[in-house]
PDB file of C-alpha atoms in Angstrom:
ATOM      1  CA  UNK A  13     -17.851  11.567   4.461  1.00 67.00           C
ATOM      2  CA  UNK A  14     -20.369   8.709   4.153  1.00 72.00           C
ATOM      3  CA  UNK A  15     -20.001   4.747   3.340  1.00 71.00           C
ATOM      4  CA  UNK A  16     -21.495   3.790   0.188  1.00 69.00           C
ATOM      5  CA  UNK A  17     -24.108   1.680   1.515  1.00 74.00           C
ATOM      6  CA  UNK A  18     -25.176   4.008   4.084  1.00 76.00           C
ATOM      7  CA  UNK A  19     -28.586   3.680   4.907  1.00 75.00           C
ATOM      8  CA  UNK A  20     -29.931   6.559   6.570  1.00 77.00           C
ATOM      9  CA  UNK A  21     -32.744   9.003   6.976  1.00 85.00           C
ATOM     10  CA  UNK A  22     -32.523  11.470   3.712  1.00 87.00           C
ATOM     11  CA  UNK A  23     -34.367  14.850   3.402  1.00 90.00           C
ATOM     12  CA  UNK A  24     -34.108  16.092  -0.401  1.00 92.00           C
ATOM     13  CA  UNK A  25     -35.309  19.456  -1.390  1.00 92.00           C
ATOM     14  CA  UNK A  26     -34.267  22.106  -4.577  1.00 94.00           C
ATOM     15  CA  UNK A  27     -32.220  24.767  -3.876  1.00 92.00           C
ATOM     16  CA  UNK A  28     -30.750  27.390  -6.456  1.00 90.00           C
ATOM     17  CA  UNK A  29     -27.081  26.322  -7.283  1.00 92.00           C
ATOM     18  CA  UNK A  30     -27.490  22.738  -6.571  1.00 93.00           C
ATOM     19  CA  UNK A  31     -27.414  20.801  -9.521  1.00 88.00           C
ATOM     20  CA  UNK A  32     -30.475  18.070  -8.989  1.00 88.00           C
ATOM     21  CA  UNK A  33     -32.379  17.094  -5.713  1.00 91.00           C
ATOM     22  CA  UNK A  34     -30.071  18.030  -2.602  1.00 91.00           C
ATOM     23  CA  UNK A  35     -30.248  15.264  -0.393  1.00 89.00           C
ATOM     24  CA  UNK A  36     -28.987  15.348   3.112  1.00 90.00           C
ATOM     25  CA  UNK A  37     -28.555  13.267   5.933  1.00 88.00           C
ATOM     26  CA  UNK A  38     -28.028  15.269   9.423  1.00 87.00           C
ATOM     27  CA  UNK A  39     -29.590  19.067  10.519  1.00 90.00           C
ATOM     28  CA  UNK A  40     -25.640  20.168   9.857  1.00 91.00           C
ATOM     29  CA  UNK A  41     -24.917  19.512   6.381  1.00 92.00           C
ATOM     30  CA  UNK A  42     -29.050  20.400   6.010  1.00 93.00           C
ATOM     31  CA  UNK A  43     -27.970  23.948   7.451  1.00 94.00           C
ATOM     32  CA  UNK A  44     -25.014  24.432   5.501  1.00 94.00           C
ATOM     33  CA  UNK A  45     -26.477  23.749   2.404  1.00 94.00           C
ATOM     34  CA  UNK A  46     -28.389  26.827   3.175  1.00 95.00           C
ATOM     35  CA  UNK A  47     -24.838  28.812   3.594  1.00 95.00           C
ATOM     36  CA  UNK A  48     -23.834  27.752   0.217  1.00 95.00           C
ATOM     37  CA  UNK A  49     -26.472  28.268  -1.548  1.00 93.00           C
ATOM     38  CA  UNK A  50     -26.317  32.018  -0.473  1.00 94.00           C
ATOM     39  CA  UNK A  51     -22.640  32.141  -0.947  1.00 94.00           C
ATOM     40  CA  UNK A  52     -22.241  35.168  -3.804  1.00 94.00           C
ATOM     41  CA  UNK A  53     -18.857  33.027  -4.661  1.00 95.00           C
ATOM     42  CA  UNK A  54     -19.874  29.496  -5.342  1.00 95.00           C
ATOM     43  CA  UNK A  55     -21.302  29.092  -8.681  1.00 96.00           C
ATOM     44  CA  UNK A  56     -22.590  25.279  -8.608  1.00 95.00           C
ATOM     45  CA  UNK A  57     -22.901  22.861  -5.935  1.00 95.00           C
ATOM     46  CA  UNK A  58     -22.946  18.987  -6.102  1.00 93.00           C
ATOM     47  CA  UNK A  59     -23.971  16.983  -3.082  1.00 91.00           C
ATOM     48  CA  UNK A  60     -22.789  13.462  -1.932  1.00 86.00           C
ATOM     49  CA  UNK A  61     -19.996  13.047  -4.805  1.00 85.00           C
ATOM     50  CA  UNK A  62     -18.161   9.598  -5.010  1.00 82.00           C
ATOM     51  CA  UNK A  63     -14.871   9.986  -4.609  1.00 76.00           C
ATOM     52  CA  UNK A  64     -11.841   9.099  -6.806  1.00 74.00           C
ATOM     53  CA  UNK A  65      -9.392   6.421  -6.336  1.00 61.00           C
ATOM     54  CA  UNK A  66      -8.855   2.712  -5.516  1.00 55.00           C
ATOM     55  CA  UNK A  67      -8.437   3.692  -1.334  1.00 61.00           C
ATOM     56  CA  UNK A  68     -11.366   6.153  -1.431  1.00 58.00           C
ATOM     57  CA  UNK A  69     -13.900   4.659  -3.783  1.00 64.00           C
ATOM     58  CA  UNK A  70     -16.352   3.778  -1.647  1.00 75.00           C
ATOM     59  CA  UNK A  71     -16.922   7.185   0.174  1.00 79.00           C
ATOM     60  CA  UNK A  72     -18.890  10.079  -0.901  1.00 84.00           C
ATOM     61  CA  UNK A  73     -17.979  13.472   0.236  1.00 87.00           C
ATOM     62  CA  UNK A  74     -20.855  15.996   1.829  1.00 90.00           C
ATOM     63  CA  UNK A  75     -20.019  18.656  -1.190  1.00 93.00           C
ATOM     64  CA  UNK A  76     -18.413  19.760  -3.977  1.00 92.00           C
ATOM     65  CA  UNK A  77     -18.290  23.508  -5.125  1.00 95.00           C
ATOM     66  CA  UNK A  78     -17.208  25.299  -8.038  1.00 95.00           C
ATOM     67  CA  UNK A  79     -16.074  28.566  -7.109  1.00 96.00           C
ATOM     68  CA  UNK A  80     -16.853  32.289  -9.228  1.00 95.00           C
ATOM     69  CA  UNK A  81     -12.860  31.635 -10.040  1.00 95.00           C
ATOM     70  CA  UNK A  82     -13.182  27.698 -11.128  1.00 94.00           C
ATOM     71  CA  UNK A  83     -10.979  26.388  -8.435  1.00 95.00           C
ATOM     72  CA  UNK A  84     -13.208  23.480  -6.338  1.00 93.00           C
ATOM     73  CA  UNK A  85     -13.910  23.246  -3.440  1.00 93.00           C
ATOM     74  CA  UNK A  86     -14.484  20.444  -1.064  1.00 92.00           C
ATOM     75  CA  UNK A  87     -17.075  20.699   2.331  1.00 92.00           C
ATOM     76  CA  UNK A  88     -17.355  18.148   4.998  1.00 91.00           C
ATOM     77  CA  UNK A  89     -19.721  18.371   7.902  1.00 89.00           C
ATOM     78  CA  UNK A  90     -18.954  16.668  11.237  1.00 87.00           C
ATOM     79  CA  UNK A  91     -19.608  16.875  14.583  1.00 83.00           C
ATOM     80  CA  UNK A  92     -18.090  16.671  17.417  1.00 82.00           C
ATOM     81  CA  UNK A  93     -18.753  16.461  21.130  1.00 80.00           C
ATOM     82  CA  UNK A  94     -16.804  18.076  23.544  1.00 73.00           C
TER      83      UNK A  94
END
């Protein structure tokens, strides 16, 4: 999940199920762009979506999938160190 006014490096390329320019911000959410767009399940993907609501408004999750079913689906991508 990312600020609003985050202002970081961005690498954008066009993949298949991504609607627009995917644009990403770390080598993890990069990679696992990659794993969705090969998913057989996930129909359409949507990178860097504002979320809803008066407490959340000014975050943006990594992605937001509609599945072969319709149900969505949300992805974050951290990382951690151990």
């Amino acid at each position: 999940m990312r600020k609003k006014t985050y202002k970081g490096r961005c690498e954008k390329r066009k993949l298949e199920k991504f609607e627009g320019i995917c644009k990403t911000y770390d080598p993890i959410q990069y990679a696992y762009a990659d794993i969705l767009s090969a998913k057989e399940d996930v129909v359409s993907v949507r990178c860097n979506v504002w979320l809803d609501g008066e407490e959340c408004s000014e975050y943006m999750t990594d992605f937001l999938c509609t599945m072969a079913n319709g149900d969505l689906m949300v992805r974050e991508c951290i990382s951690r160190k151990l």
